[in-house]
Coordinates of N, CA and C in Angstrom, one line a residue:
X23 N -114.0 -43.9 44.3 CA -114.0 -42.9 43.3 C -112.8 -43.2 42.4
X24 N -111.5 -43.0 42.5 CA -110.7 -43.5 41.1 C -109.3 -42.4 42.4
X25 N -108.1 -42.4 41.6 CA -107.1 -41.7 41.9 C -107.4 -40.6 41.5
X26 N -107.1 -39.3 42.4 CA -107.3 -37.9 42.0 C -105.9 -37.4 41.4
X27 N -105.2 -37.8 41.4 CA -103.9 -37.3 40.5 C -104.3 -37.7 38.9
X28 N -105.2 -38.4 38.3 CA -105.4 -38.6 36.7 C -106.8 -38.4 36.1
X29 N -107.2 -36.9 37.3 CA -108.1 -36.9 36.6 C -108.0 -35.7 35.1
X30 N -108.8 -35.4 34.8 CA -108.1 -34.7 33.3 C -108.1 -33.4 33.7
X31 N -108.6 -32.5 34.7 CA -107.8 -31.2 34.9 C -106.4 -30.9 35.3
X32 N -106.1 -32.0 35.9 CA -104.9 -32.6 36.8 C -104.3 -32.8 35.5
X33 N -104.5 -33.7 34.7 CA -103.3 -34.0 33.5 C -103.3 -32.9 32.5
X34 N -104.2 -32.1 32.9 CA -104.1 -30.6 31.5 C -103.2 -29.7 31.9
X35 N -103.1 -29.6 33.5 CA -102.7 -28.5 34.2 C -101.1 -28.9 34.2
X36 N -100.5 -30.1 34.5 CA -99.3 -30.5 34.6 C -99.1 -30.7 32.8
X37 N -99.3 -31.1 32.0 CA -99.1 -31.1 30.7 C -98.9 -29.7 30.2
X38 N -99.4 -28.7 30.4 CA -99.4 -27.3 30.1 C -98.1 -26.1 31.1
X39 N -97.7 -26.9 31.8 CA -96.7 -27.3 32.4 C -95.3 -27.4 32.0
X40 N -95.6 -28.4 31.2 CA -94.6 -29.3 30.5 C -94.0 -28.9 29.3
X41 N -95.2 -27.9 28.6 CA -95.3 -27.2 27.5 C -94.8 -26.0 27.6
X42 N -95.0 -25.2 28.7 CA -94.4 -23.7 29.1 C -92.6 -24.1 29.2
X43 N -92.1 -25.5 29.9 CA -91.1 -25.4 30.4 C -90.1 -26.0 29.0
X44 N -90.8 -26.6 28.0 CA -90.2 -27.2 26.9 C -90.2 -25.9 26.0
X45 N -91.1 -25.2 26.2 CA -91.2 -23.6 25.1 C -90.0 -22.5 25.5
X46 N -90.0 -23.0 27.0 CA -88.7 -21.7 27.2 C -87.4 -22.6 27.3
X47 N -86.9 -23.9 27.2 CA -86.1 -24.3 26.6 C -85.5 -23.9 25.3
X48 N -86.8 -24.1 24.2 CA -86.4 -23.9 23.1 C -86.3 -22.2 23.1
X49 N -87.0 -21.2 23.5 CA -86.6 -20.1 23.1 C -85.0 -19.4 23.7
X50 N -84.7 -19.9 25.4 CA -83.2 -19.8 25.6 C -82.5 -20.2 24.9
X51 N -82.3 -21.4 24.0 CA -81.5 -21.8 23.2 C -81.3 -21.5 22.0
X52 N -82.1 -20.4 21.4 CA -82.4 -20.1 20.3 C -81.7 -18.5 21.0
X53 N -81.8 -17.9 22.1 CA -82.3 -16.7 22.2 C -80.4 -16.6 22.4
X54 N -79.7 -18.3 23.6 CA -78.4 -18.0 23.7 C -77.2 -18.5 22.7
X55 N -78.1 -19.3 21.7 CA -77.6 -20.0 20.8 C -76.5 -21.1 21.7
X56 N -77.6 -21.7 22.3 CA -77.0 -22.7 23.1 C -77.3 -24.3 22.6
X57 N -75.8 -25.3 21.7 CA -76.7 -26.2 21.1 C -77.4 -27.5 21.6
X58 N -77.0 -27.8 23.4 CA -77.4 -28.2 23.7 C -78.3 -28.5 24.9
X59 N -78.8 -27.1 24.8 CA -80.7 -26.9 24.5 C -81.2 -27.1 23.9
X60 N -81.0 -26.3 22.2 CA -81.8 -26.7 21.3 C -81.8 -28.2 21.0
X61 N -80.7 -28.8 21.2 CA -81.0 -30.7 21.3 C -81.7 -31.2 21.9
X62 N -82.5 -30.7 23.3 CA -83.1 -31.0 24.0 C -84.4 -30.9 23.8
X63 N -84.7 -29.3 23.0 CA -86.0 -29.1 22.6 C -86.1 -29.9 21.4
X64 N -85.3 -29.6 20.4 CA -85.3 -31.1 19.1 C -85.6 -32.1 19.5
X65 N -85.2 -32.9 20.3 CA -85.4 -34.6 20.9 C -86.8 -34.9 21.5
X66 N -87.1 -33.4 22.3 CA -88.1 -33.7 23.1 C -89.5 -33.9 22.1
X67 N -89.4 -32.8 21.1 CA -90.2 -32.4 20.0 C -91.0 -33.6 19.3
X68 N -89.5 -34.2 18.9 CA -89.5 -35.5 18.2 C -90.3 -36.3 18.9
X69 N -90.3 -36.7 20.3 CA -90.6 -38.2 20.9 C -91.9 -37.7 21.0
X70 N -92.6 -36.1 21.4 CA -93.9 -36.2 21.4 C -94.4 -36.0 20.0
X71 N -94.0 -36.2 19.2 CA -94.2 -35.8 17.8 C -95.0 -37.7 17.6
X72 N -94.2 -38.5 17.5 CA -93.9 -39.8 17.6 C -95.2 -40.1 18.7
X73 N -95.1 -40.0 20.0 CA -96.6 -40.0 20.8 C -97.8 -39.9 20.3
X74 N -98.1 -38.3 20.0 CA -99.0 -38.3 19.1 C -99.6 -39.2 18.4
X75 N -98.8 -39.7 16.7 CA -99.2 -40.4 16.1 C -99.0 -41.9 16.5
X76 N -98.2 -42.1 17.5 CA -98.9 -43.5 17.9 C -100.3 -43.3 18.6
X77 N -100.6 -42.7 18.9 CA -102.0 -42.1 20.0 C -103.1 -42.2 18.8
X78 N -103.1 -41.2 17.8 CA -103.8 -41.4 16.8 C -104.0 -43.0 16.5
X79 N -102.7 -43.4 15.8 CA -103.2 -44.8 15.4 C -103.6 -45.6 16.4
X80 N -103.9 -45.9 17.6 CA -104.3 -46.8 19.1 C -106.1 -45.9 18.9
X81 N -106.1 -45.4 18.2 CA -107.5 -44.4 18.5 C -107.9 -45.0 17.4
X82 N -107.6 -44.9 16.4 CA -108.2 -45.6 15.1 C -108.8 -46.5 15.1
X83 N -107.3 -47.7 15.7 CA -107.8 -49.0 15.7 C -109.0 -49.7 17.1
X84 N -108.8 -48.8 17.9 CA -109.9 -49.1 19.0 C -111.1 -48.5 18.8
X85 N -111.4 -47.6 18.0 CA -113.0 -46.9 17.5 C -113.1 -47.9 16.8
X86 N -112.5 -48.4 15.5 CA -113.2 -49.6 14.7 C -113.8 -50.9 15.5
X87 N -112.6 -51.5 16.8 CA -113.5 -52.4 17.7 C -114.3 -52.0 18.3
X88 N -114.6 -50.7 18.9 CA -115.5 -50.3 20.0 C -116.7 -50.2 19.0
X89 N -116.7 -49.6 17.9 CA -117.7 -49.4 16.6 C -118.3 -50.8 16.2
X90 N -118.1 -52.0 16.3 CA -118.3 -53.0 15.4 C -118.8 -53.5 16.8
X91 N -118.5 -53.2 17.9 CA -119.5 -54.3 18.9 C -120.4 -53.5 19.2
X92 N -120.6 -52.4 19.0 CA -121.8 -51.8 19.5 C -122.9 -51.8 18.6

């Protein structure tokens, strides 16, 4: 069968996770005016910001090859 730690309820469930614990970062830091939380949530923000659109573009370019051999 494959590894059961990647299957996609598994990666939704821990990703959503990751989202709750990054959301109450930023709101303690906001809420204690603490600046090195909110740097934490800023940084973190950023690199999945950056993820994303590398993710998009790797999606782009691999629909066009997956598109053109089929």
């Amino acid at each position: 069968m494959g590894n059961q730690w990647f299957t996609a309820p598994v990666v939704l469930i821990i990703s959503a996770k990751c989202s709750m614990l990054l959301g109450l970062i930023g709101c303690l830091g906001a809420w204690f005016e603490k600046k090195p939380l909110l740097f934490i949530y800023i940084i973190t923000m950023i690199i999945i910001f950056a993820g994303l659109l590398v993710g998009v573009v790797f999606v782009i370019a691999l629909n066009e090859r997956v598109s053109s051999k089929v």
